[in-house]
mmCIF file of C-alpha atoms in Angstrom:
data_model
loop_
_atom_site.group_PDB
_atom_site.id
_atom_site.type_symbol
_atom_site.label_atom_id
_atom_site.label_comp_id
_atom_site.label_asym_id
_atom_site.label_seq_id
_atom_site.Cartn_x
_atom_site.Cartn_y
_atom_site.Cartn_z
ATOM 1 C CA UNK I 21 174.247 31.234 62.508
ATOM 2 C CA UNK I 22 177.546 29.375 62.850
ATOM 3 C CA UNK I 23 178.249 26.193 60.917
ATOM 4 C CA UNK I 24 180.164 23.687 63.079
ATOM 5 C CA UNK I 25 183.126 22.372 61.116
ATOM 6 C CA UNK I 26 185.193 19.263 61.608
ATOM 7 C CA UNK I 27 182.585 16.599 62.377
ATOM 8 C CA UNK I 28 183.974 13.334 61.027
ATOM 9 C CA UNK I 29 182.580 9.869 60.313
ATOM 10 C CA UNK I 30 184.074 8.514 63.535
ATOM 11 C CA UNK I 31 181.462 6.989 65.864
ATOM 12 C CA UNK I 32 182.524 8.664 69.122
ATOM 13 C CA UNK I 33 184.038 12.111 68.904
ATOM 14 C CA UNK I 34 184.297 15.097 71.166
ATOM 15 C CA UNK I 35 185.081 18.726 70.421
ATOM 16 C CA UNK I 36 184.528 22.155 71.851
ATOM 17 C CA UNK I 37 183.507 25.352 70.106
ATOM 18 C CA UNK I 38 183.153 28.916 71.226
ATOM 19 C CA UNK I 39 179.605 30.012 71.945
ATOM 20 C CA UNK I 40 178.353 32.391 69.211
ATOM 21 C CA UNK I 41 177.421 34.831 71.945
ATOM 22 C CA UNK I 42 181.019 34.855 73.220
ATOM 23 C CA UNK I 43 180.055 33.730 76.705
ATOM 24 C CA UNK I 44 182.099 30.534 76.923
ATOM 25 C CA UNK I 45 182.901 27.248 75.238
ATOM 26 C CA UNK I 46 180.394 24.548 74.442
ATOM 27 C CA UNK I 47 181.581 20.935 74.526
ATOM 28 C CA UNK I 48 179.904 18.391 72.279
ATOM 29 C CA UNK I 49 180.399 14.636 72.373
ATOM 30 C CA UNK I 50 178.789 12.952 69.407
ATOM 31 C CA UNK I 51 177.936 9.248 69.395
ATOM 32 C CA UNK I 52 176.836 7.290 66.385
ATOM 33 C CA UNK I 53 174.399 4.600 67.516
ATOM 34 C CA UNK I 54 174.804 1.938 64.856
ATOM 35 C CA UNK I 55 172.191 -0.403 66.313
ATOM 36 C CA UNK I 56 169.492 2.210 66.042
ATOM 37 C CA UNK I 57 171.096 4.135 63.182
ATOM 38 C CA UNK I 58 171.103 7.556 64.743
ATOM 39 C CA UNK I 59 173.407 10.165 66.192
ATOM 40 C CA UNK I 60 173.167 11.357 69.788
ATOM 41 C CA UNK I 61 175.075 14.101 71.540
ATOM 42 C CA UNK I 62 176.171 15.046 75.025
ATOM 43 C CA UNK I 63 176.390 18.815 75.468
ATOM 44 C CA UNK I 64 177.976 20.695 78.322
ATOM 45 C CA UNK I 65 178.165 24.457 78.688
ATOM 46 C CA UNK I 66 179.923 25.787 81.766
ATOM 47 C CA UNK I 67 177.990 25.119 84.947
ATOM 48 C CA UNK I 68 174.672 25.982 83.379
ATOM 49 C CA UNK I 69 173.987 23.045 81.157
ATOM 50 C CA UNK I 70 174.734 19.337 80.908
ATOM 51 C CA UNK I 71 172.617 17.329 78.481
ATOM 52 C CA UNK I 72 173.350 13.674 77.803
ATOM 53 C CA UNK I 73 172.018 11.439 75.040
ATOM 54 C CA UNK I 74 170.123 14.032 73.053
ATOM 55 C CA UNK I 75 169.153 12.541 69.721
ATOM 56 C CA UNK I 76 170.145 14.656 66.756
ATOM 57 C CA UNK I 77 167.204 15.256 64.462
ATOM 58 C CA UNK I 78 166.423 17.886 61.881
ATOM 59 C CA UNK I 79 165.224 20.855 63.896
ATOM 60 C CA UNK I 80 165.021 24.633 63.928
ATOM 61 C CA UNK I 81 166.375 24.680 67.476
ATOM 62 C CA UNK I 82 167.095 21.398 69.144
ATOM 63 C CA UNK I 83 167.817 23.182 72.437
ATOM 64 C CA UNK I 84 164.582 25.149 72.558
ATOM 65 C CA UNK I 85 163.591 23.352 75.759
ATOM 66 C CA UNK I 86 166.542 25.022 77.480
ATOM 67 C CA UNK I 87 166.222 28.474 75.872
ATOM 68 C CA UNK I 88 165.522 30.147 79.213
ATOM 69 C CA UNK I 89 168.786 28.802 80.649
ATOM 70 C CA UNK I 90 171.217 29.141 77.775
ATOM 71 C CA UNK I 91 171.947 31.877 75.287
ATOM 72 C CA UNK I 92 172.566 29.769 72.183
ATOM 73 C CA UNK I 93 170.555 27.390 70.033
ATOM 74 C CA UNK I 94 171.353 24.379 67.870
ATOM 75 C CA UNK I 95 169.946 24.090 64.359
ATOM 76 C CA UNK I 96 170.187 20.820 62.431
ATOM 77 C CA UNK I 97 169.739 21.159 58.697
ATOM 78 C CA UNK I 98 169.151 18.377 56.192
ATOM 79 C CA UNK I 99 169.477 18.326 52.429
ATOM 80 C CA UNK I 100 166.588 15.974 51.907
ATOM 81 C CA UNK I 101 164.462 16.248 55.021
ATOM 82 C CA UNK I 102 165.725 12.979 56.475
ATOM 83 C CA UNK I 103 167.234 12.891 59.941
ATOM 84 C CA UNK I 104 170.881 11.899 60.376
ATOM 85 C CA UNK I 105 170.938 8.117 60.207
ATOM 86 C CA UNK I 106 174.270 7.249 58.618
ATOM 87 C CA UNK I 107 177.708 7.522 60.103
ATOM 88 C CA UNK I 108 178.890 9.745 57.259
ATOM 89 C CA UNK I 109 175.880 12.068 57.181
ATOM 90 C CA UNK I 110 177.831 14.938 58.773
ATOM 91 C CA UNK I 111 181.147 14.341 57.048
ATOM 92 C CA UNK I 112 179.402 13.852 53.707
ATOM 93 C CA UNK I 113 177.528 17.120 54.029
ATOM 94 C CA UNK I 114 173.978 15.781 53.969
ATOM 95 C CA UNK I 115 173.433 17.022 57.504
ATOM 96 C CA UNK I 116 174.806 20.266 58.884
ATOM 97 C CA UNK I 117 174.843 21.503 62.454
ATOM 98 C CA UNK I 118 174.701 25.233 63.291
ATOM 99 C CA UNK I 119 174.941 27.215 66.495
ATOM 100 C CA UNK I 120 172.471 30.083 66.859
ATOM 101 C CA UNK I 121 173.005 33.340 68.726
ATOM 102 C CA UNK I 122 170.379 34.471 71.191
ATOM 103 C CA UNK I 123 168.886 36.809 68.571
ATOM 104 C CA UNK I 124 168.788 34.025 66.032
ATOM 105 C CA UNK I 125 167.065 31.747 68.540
ATOM 106 C CA UNK I 126 164.321 34.344 68.778
ATOM 107 C CA UNK I 127 164.093 34.770 64.993
ATOM 108 C CA UNK I 128 163.951 31.041 64.348
ATOM 109 C CA UNK I 129 161.306 30.648 66.992
ATOM 110 C CA UNK I 130 159.277 33.329 65.221
ATOM 111 C CA UNK I 131 159.578 31.337 61.992
ATOM 112 C CA UNK I 132 158.355 28.208 63.735
ATOM 113 C CA UNK I 133 155.472 30.106 65.284
ATOM 114 C CA UNK I 134 154.581 31.658 61.941
ATOM 115 C CA UNK I 135 154.611 28.227 60.341
ATOM 116 C CA UNK I 136 152.367 26.875 63.066
ATOM 117 C CA UNK I 137 149.803 29.560 62.519
ATOM 118 C CA UNK J 19 153.511 -45.197 6.637
ATOM 119 C CA UNK J 20 156.781 -43.412 6.212
ATOM 120 C CA UNK J 21 157.193 -44.759 2.697
ATOM 121 C CA UNK J 22 153.919 -43.221 1.544
ATOM 122 C CA UNK J 23 153.864 -39.826 3.171
ATOM 123 C CA UNK J 24 157.554 -39.179 3.282
ATOM 124 C CA UNK J 25 157.216 -38.442 7.000
ATOM 125 C CA UNK J 26 158.305 -40.916 9.635
ATOM 126 C CA UNK J 27 154.904 -40.985 11.281
ATOM 127 C CA UNK J 28 155.891 -43.361 14.012
ATOM 128 C CA UNK J 29 158.720 -41.082 15.140
ATOM 129 C CA UNK J 30 156.454 -38.050 14.868
ATOM 130 C CA UNK J 31 153.709 -39.646 16.959
ATOM 131 C CA UNK J 32 156.194 -40.845 19.535
ATOM 132 C CA UNK J 33 157.655 -37.366 19.854
ATOM 133 C CA UNK J 34 154.219 -35.776 20.005
ATOM 134 C CA UNK J 35 152.878 -38.094 22.663
ATOM 135 C CA UNK J 36 155.985 -38.427 24.741
ATOM 136 C CA UNK J 37 155.461 -36.245 27.761
ATOM 137 C CA UNK J 38 158.620 -36.741 29.679
ATOM 138 C CA UNK J 39 159.191 -35.875 33.284
ATOM 139 C CA UNK J 40 162.853 -36.327 33.829
ATOM 140 C CA UNK J 41 165.464 -35.204 36.282
ATOM 141 C CA UNK J 42 167.142 -31.943 35.386
ATOM 142 C CA UNK J 43 170.345 -32.699 33.574
ATOM 143 C CA UNK J 44 169.413 -36.273 32.785
ATOM 144 C CA UNK J 45 169.549 -37.202 29.156
ATOM 145 C CA UNK J 46 167.784 -39.723 26.996
ATOM 146 C CA UNK J 47 164.755 -41.533 28.343
ATOM 147 C CA UNK J 48 165.918 -41.914 31.908
ATOM 148 C CA UNK J 49 162.850 -40.024 32.948
ATOM 149 C CA UNK J 50 159.278 -40.983 33.457
ATOM 150 C CA UNK J 51 156.929 -41.483 30.517
ATOM 151 C CA UNK J 52 153.241 -42.266 30.623
ATOM 152 C CA UNK J 53 152.144 -45.312 28.707
ATOM 153 C CA UNK J 54 149.071 -43.441 27.549
ATOM 154 C CA UNK J 55 148.972 -39.675 28.087
ATOM 155 C CA UNK J 56 145.392 -38.597 28.708
ATOM 156 C CA UNK J 57 145.726 -34.889 29.242
ATOM 157 C CA UNK J 58 147.897 -31.872 29.757
ATOM 158 C CA UNK J 59 146.834 -28.626 31.364
ATOM 159 C CA UNK J 60 148.852 -25.461 31.790
ATOM 160 C CA UNK J 61 147.667 -22.709 34.084
ATOM 161 C CA UNK J 62 149.103 -19.221 33.668
ATOM 162 C CA UNK J 63 147.892 -16.989 36.472
ATOM 163 C CA UNK J 64 148.617 -13.524 37.799
ATOM 164 C CA UNK J 65 147.463 -11.594 40.836
ATOM 165 C CA UNK J 66 146.072 -8.224 39.876
ATOM 166 C CA UNK J 67 145.741 -5.888 42.818
ATOM 167 C CA UNK J 68 142.474 -4.160 43.633
ATOM 168 C CA UNK J 69 142.388 -0.905 45.547
ATOM 169 C CA UNK J 70 139.113 0.777 46.393
ATOM 170 C CA UNK J 71 138.723 4.457 45.693
ATOM 171 C CA UNK J 72 136.343 7.061 47.082
ATOM 172 C CA UNK J 73 134.254 7.187 43.928
ATOM 173 C CA UNK J 74 133.423 3.499 44.174
ATOM 174 C CA UNK J 75 135.730 2.120 41.543
ATOM 175 C CA UNK J 76 138.836 -0.010 41.571
ATOM 176 C CA UNK J 77 142.383 0.993 40.844
ATOM 177 C CA UNK J 78 144.341 -1.937 39.445
ATOM 178 C CA UNK J 79 147.899 -0.850 39.097
ATOM 179 C CA UNK J 80 149.919 -3.967 39.856
ATOM 180 C CA UNK J 81 150.180 -7.338 38.183
ATOM 181 C CA UNK J 82 152.174 -10.050 39.856
ATOM 182 C CA UNK J 83 152.912 -13.063 37.692
ATOM 183 C CA UNK J 84 152.538 -16.306 39.589
ATOM 184 C CA UNK J 85 154.606 -19.386 38.821
ATOM 185 C CA UNK J 86 153.388 -21.484 35.921
ATOM 186 C CA UNK J 87 151.504 -24.595 36.959
ATOM 187 C CA UNK J 88 151.253 -27.653 34.820
ATOM 188 C CA UNK J 89 149.209 -30.817 35.236
ATOM 189 C CA UNK J 90 150.027 -34.003 33.375
ATOM 190 C CA UNK J 91 147.795 -37.013 33.462
ATOM 191 C CA UNK J 92 148.107 -40.394 31.908
ATOM 192 C CA UNK J 93 147.800 -44.103 32.374
ATOM 193 C CA UNK J 94 150.410 -46.626 33.342
ATOM 194 C CA UNK J 95 149.368 -50.194 32.613
ATOM 195 C CA UNK J 96 150.685 -53.714 32.939
ATOM 196 C CA UNK J 97 150.095 -54.617 29.317
ATOM 197 C CA UNK J 98 150.676 -51.854 26.827
ATOM 198 C CA UNK J 99 150.660 -52.054 23.090
ATOM 199 C CA UNK J 100 153.581 -50.096 21.729
ATOM 200 C CA UNK J 101 154.162 -49.296 18.126
ATOM 201 C CA UNK J 102 156.633 -51.728 16.535
ATOM 202 C CA UNK J 103 160.196 -50.527 16.413
ATOM 203 C CA UNK J 104 162.123 -50.211 13.164
ATOM 204 C CA UNK J 105 164.098 -53.285 12.185
ATOM 205 C CA UNK J 106 161.736 -55.771 13.832
ATOM 206 C CA UNK J 107 159.511 -58.210 12.013
ATOM 207 C CA UNK J 108 156.416 -56.623 13.532
ATOM 208 C CA UNK J 109 157.447 -53.279 12.108
ATOM 209 C CA UNK J 110 157.812 -54.703 8.580
ATOM 210 C CA UNK J 111 154.505 -56.547 8.802
ATOM 211 C CA UNK J 112 152.824 -53.409 10.103
ATOM 212 C CA UNK J 113 154.268 -51.406 7.234
ATOM 213 C CA UNK J 114 152.901 -53.830 4.620
ATOM 214 C CA UNK J 115 149.473 -54.010 6.236
ATOM 215 C CA UNK J 116 149.178 -50.251 6.481
ATOM 216 C CA UNK J 117 150.364 -49.710 2.933
ATOM 217 C CA UNK J 118 147.889 -52.201 1.514
ATOM 218 C CA UNK J 119 144.990 -50.829 3.513
ATOM 219 C CA UNK J 120 145.707 -47.175 2.846
ATOM 220 C CA UNK J 121 146.571 -47.042 -0.808
ATOM 221 C CA UNK J 122 144.414 -49.103 -3.157
ATOM 222 C CA UNK J 123 146.304 -47.932 -6.214
ATOM 223 C CA UNK J 124 149.474 -49.459 -4.803
ATOM 224 C CA UNK J 125 148.004 -52.958 -5.061
ATOM 225 C CA UNK J 126 147.232 -52.433 -8.741
ATOM 226 C CA UNK J 127 150.807 -51.431 -9.470
ATOM 227 C CA UNK J 128 152.238 -54.653 -8.145
ATOM 228 C CA UNK J 129 149.613 -56.727 -9.876
ATOM 229 C CA UNK J 130 147.566 -57.836 -6.876
ATOM 230 C CA UNK J 131 143.816 -57.966 -7.034
ATOM 231 C CA UNK J 132 141.789 -56.461 -4.232
ATOM 232 C CA UNK J 133 141.015 -59.947 -2.901
ATOM 233 C CA UNK J 134 144.668 -60.879 -2.945
ATOM 234 C CA UNK J 135 145.570 -57.703 -1.127
ATOM 235 C CA UNK J 136 143.038 -58.512 1.580
ATOM 236 C CA UNK J 137 144.491 -61.976 2.009
ATOM 237 C CA UNK J 138 147.996 -60.601 2.252
ATOM 238 C CA UNK J 139 146.757 -58.099 4.759
ATOM 239 C CA UNK J 140 145.165 -60.806 6.909
ATOM 240 C CA UNK J 141 148.316 -62.908 6.694
ATOM 241 C CA UNK J 142 150.600 -60.068 7.710
ATOM 242 C CA UNK J 143 148.278 -59.166 10.572
ATOM 243 C CA UNK J 144 148.374 -62.766 11.763
ATOM 244 C CA UNK J 145 152.154 -62.862 11.389
ATOM 245 C CA UNK J 146 152.420 -59.637 13.343
ATOM 246 C CA UNK J 147 150.159 -61.068 16.071
ATOM 247 C CA UNK J 148 152.216 -64.236 16.281
ATOM 248 C CA UNK J 149 155.422 -62.195 16.499
ATOM 249 C CA UNK J 150 153.907 -60.111 19.298
ATOM 250 C CA UNK J 151 152.839 -63.240 21.152
ATOM 251 C CA UNK J 152 156.291 -64.684 20.732
ATOM 252 C CA UNK J 153 157.894 -61.541 22.102
ATOM 253 C CA UNK J 154 155.434 -61.494 24.970
ATOM 254 C CA UNK J 155 156.146 -65.112 25.881
ATOM 255 C CA UNK J 156 159.859 -64.466 25.552
ATOM 256 C CA UNK J 157 159.571 -61.467 27.869
ATOM 257 C CA UNK J 158 157.578 -63.465 30.420
ATOM 258 C CA UNK J 159 160.096 -66.272 30.286
ATOM 259 C CA UNK J 160 162.916 -63.786 30.808
ATOM 260 C CA UNK J 161 161.057 -62.224 33.704
ATOM 261 C CA UNK J 162 160.405 -65.630 35.226
ATOM 262 C CA UNK J 163 164.037 -66.573 34.803
ATOM 263 C CA UNK J 164 165.131 -63.313 36.415
ATOM 264 C CA UNK J 165 162.685 -63.891 39.244
ATOM 265 C CA UNK J 166 163.995 -67.380 39.868
ATOM 266 C CA UNK J 167 167.577 -66.171 39.736
ATOM 267 C CA UNK J 168 166.645 -63.304 42.050
ATOM 268 C CA UNK J 169 167.805 -60.519 39.790
ATOM 269 C CA UNK J 170 164.384 -58.992 39.184
ATOM 270 C CA UNK J 171 161.667 -57.827 41.525
ATOM 271 C CA UNK J 172 158.080 -58.966 41.273
ATOM 272 C CA UNK J 173 156.725 -55.434 41.352
ATOM 273 C CA UNK J 174 154.110 -54.505 38.844
ATOM 274 C CA UNK J 175 154.756 -51.785 36.302
ATOM 275 C CA UNK J 176 152.252 -49.613 38.147
ATOM 276 C CA UNK J 177 154.206 -50.020 41.363
ATOM 277 C CA UNK J 178 157.430 -49.173 39.569
ATOM 278 C CA UNK J 179 155.882 -46.031 38.097
ATOM 279 C CA UNK J 180 154.505 -45.051 41.497
ATOM 280 C CA UNK J 181 157.866 -45.601 43.146
ATOM 281 C CA UNK J 182 159.608 -43.495 40.513
ATOM 282 C CA UNK J 183 157.177 -40.628 41.013
ATOM 283 C CA UNK J 184 157.284 -41.046 44.781
ATOM 284 C CA UNK J 185 161.060 -40.774 44.815
ATOM 285 C CA UNK J 186 160.952 -37.654 42.615
ATOM 286 C CA UNK J 187 158.385 -36.093 44.951
ATOM 287 C CA UNK J 188 160.059 -37.220 48.174
ATOM 288 C CA UNK J 189 163.511 -36.014 47.159
ATOM 289 C CA UNK J 190 162.108 -32.616 46.106
ATOM 290 C CA UNK J 191 163.776 -33.176 42.794
ATOM 291 C CA UNK J 192 163.934 -30.298 40.342
ATOM 292 C CA UNK J 193 162.572 -31.691 37.128
ATOM 293 C CA UNK J 194 162.342 -30.475 33.575
ATOM 294 C CA UNK J 195 159.150 -31.030 31.652
ATOM 295 C CA UNK J 196 158.516 -31.150 27.948
ATOM 296 C CA UNK J 197 154.941 -30.134 27.264
ATOM 297 C CA UNK J 198 153.203 -29.741 23.924
ATOM 298 C CA UNK J 199 153.417 -25.953 24.311
ATOM 299 C CA UNK J 200 156.600 -25.125 26.147
ATOM 300 C CA UNK J 201 159.684 -26.671 27.686
ATOM 301 C CA UNK J 202 160.103 -25.979 31.397
ATOM 302 C CA UNK J 203 163.594 -26.441 32.778
ATOM 303 C CA UNK J 204 162.952 -26.011 36.493
ATOM 304 C CA UNK J 205 159.763 -27.402 37.943
ATOM 305 C CA UNK J 206 158.863 -28.838 41.311
ATOM 306 C CA UNK J 207 156.301 -31.556 41.854
ATOM 307 C CA UNK J 208 153.494 -30.088 43.923
ATOM 308 C CA UNK J 209 151.223 -33.114 43.784
ATOM 309 C CA UNK J 210 151.075 -36.674 42.522
ATOM 310 C CA UNK J 211 147.715 -38.378 42.394
ATOM 311 C CA UNK J 212 147.549 -42.081 41.633
ATOM 312 C CA UNK J 213 144.043 -43.429 41.250
ATOM 313 C CA UNK J 214 142.466 -46.698 40.250
ATOM 314 C CA UNK J 215 138.776 -47.412 39.833
ATOM 315 C CA UNK J 216 136.785 -50.622 40.057
ATOM 316 C CA UNK J 217 136.940 -51.264 36.312
ATOM 317 C CA UNK J 218 140.428 -52.707 36.195
ATOM 318 C CA UNK J 219 143.467 -53.375 38.331
ATOM 319 C CA UNK J 220 145.712 -53.442 35.294
ATOM 320 C CA UNK J 221 146.259 -49.731 34.961
ATOM 321 C CA UNK J 222 146.659 -46.698 37.177
ATOM 322 C CA UNK J 223 145.626 -43.185 36.340
ATOM 323 C CA UNK J 224 148.425 -40.823 37.385
ATOM 324 C CA UNK J 225 148.070 -37.082 37.623
ATOM 325 C CA UNK J 226 151.159 -34.983 38.314
ATOM 326 C CA UNK J 227 151.000 -31.284 39.070
ATOM 327 C CA UNK J 228 154.178 -29.279 38.710
ATOM 328 C CA UNK J 229 154.932 -25.712 39.649
ATOM 329 C CA UNK J 230 157.596 -23.500 38.148
ATOM 330 C CA UNK J 231 160.519 -22.766 40.447
ATOM 331 C CA UNK J 232 162.137 -19.362 40.583
ATOM 332 C CA UNK J 233 165.401 -18.788 42.365
ATOM 333 C CA UNK J 234 166.907 -15.656 43.814
ATOM 334 C CA UNK J 235 170.281 -14.673 42.480
ATOM 335 C CA UNK J 236 173.070 -13.931 44.892
ATOM 336 C CA UNK J 237 175.166 -10.885 44.213
ATOM 337 C CA UNK J 238 178.573 -10.540 45.795
ATOM 338 C CA UNK J 239 179.959 -7.124 46.602
ATOM 339 C CA UNK J 240 183.316 -6.094 47.940
ATOM 340 C CA UNK J 241 183.505 -5.337 51.636
ATOM 341 C CA UNK J 242 184.037 -1.699 52.506
ATOM 342 C CA UNK J 243 186.768 -1.929 55.107
ATOM 343 C CA UNK J 244 186.442 1.764 55.947
ATOM 344 C CA UNK J 245 182.979 1.322 57.385
ATOM 345 C CA UNK J 246 182.526 0.373 61.002
ATOM 346 C CA UNK J 247 180.697 -2.728 62.026
ATOM 347 C CA UNK J 248 177.851 -2.167 64.425
ATOM 348 C CA UNK J 249 179.911 -3.601 67.263
ATOM 349 C CA UNK J 250 182.990 -1.534 66.405
ATOM 350 C CA UNK J 251 180.920 1.635 66.263
ATOM 351 C CA UNK J 252 179.338 0.966 69.657
ATOM 352 C CA UNK J 253 182.646 0.202 71.343
ATOM 353 C CA UNK J 254 184.885 2.770 69.616
ATOM 354 C CA UNK J 255 187.201 4.771 71.850
ATOM 355 C CA UNK J 256 186.298 8.435 72.206
ATOM 356 C CA UNK J 257 188.381 10.635 69.937
ATOM 357 C CA UNK J 258 188.869 14.301 70.694
ATOM 358 C CA UNK J 259 189.036 16.862 67.927
ATOM 359 C CA UNK J 260 189.959 19.631 70.353
ATOM 360 C CA UNK J 261 188.561 23.078 69.737
ATOM 361 C CA UNK J 262 186.894 23.438 66.391
ATOM 362 C CA UNK J 263 185.965 26.542 64.477
ATOM 363 C CA UNK J 264 182.719 27.645 63.001
ATOM 364 C CA UNK J 265 181.787 29.318 59.758
ATOM 365 C CA UNK J 266 179.409 32.231 59.804
ATOM 366 C CA UNK J 267 176.325 31.719 57.647
ATOM 367 C CA UNK J 268 173.189 33.697 56.953
ATOM 368 C CA UNK J 269 170.253 32.749 59.111
ATOM 369 C CA UNK J 270 167.674 30.639 57.375
ATOM 370 C CA UNK J 271 164.755 32.595 56.025
ATOM 371 C CA UNK J 272 162.217 29.807 56.299
ATOM 372 C CA UNK J 273 161.707 26.313 57.650
ATOM 373 C CA UNK J 274 162.034 24.842 54.155
ATOM 374 C CA UNK J 275 165.674 25.811 54.245
ATOM 375 C CA UNK J 276 166.116 23.688 57.355
ATOM 376 C CA UNK J 277 164.457 20.595 55.961
ATOM 377 C CA UNK J 278 165.513 20.858 52.337
ATOM 378 C CA UNK J 279 168.488 23.183 52.344
ATOM 379 C CA UNK J 280 172.107 22.821 53.215
ATOM 380 C CA UNK J 281 173.716 23.651 49.898
#
């Protein structure tokens, strides 16, 4: 999995990163919603995917709902189990965001399934 | 009495019986004093939580101390006998009477017979009574004079006491209370009861209930200018970081690493 670097404590930031599968660039726009104390993201990937206002929460693959359409996944990891709620959660290192390859999406899904059973 | 016991009993009794409700910060006897205190009652209470458990017993794991409550009661009358003050004739007469009545041996030392001592005692009591009457008449005359000149109201002492308590209650005054057990610096008056029965109109039975006041402290911290206000965060201009890189990491081996990992 690929740790996304360079997320700052700025409330509205955009960046692009190469897909871990090498099939294009993914563009993220992160918004910190101070009123509701959460982070949301807009994601666009070529012509295949545009997602707006997806709330960032701790998850094995936040993009599982779109796994049939896209090759990558998005894993949000927390140090203490709490979702990102503060503006400096990413820059401070409490929350980390990873991109998953298509193989890793499958592996993570197996972990989730195993846990569920 | 002070000459015999070595203790100034009058001062001691005054201090013991003086239950003073005064304004916080006020000094001296600017506060309210009952003519005759009839009772004091302190209530120390706490709420102890009760949680039911499956095995039919209670778990009591919290105690919350409630504010101290204090009830003072006493009488305020129109005519009150007060112990003679030092330096007055009544005080001296009182001293002689008490000394003669209390210590028989004392009379022998000065050469008085028991009969003589009794006569002296009666005389001093009469003198004391006359002095009291004189003072009373003098006071009434002064009051009458003040009334005629318009410098004094015609309110009774009971009315004055009621008005004083009413103003303390109405103005939500923080009062300090000296009780026989403890001194309370910050109390609020939660109730004032003034009652009079059919026995006499010359005194009123007052009952004052006070509750301890607790105040929250305010702590001042420095403002962190680096943090965004809610409004600033919502309206911040979008900032582009361009193309960012990633760092290859090992795939998590379990869900615990997702929820409690990230080292």
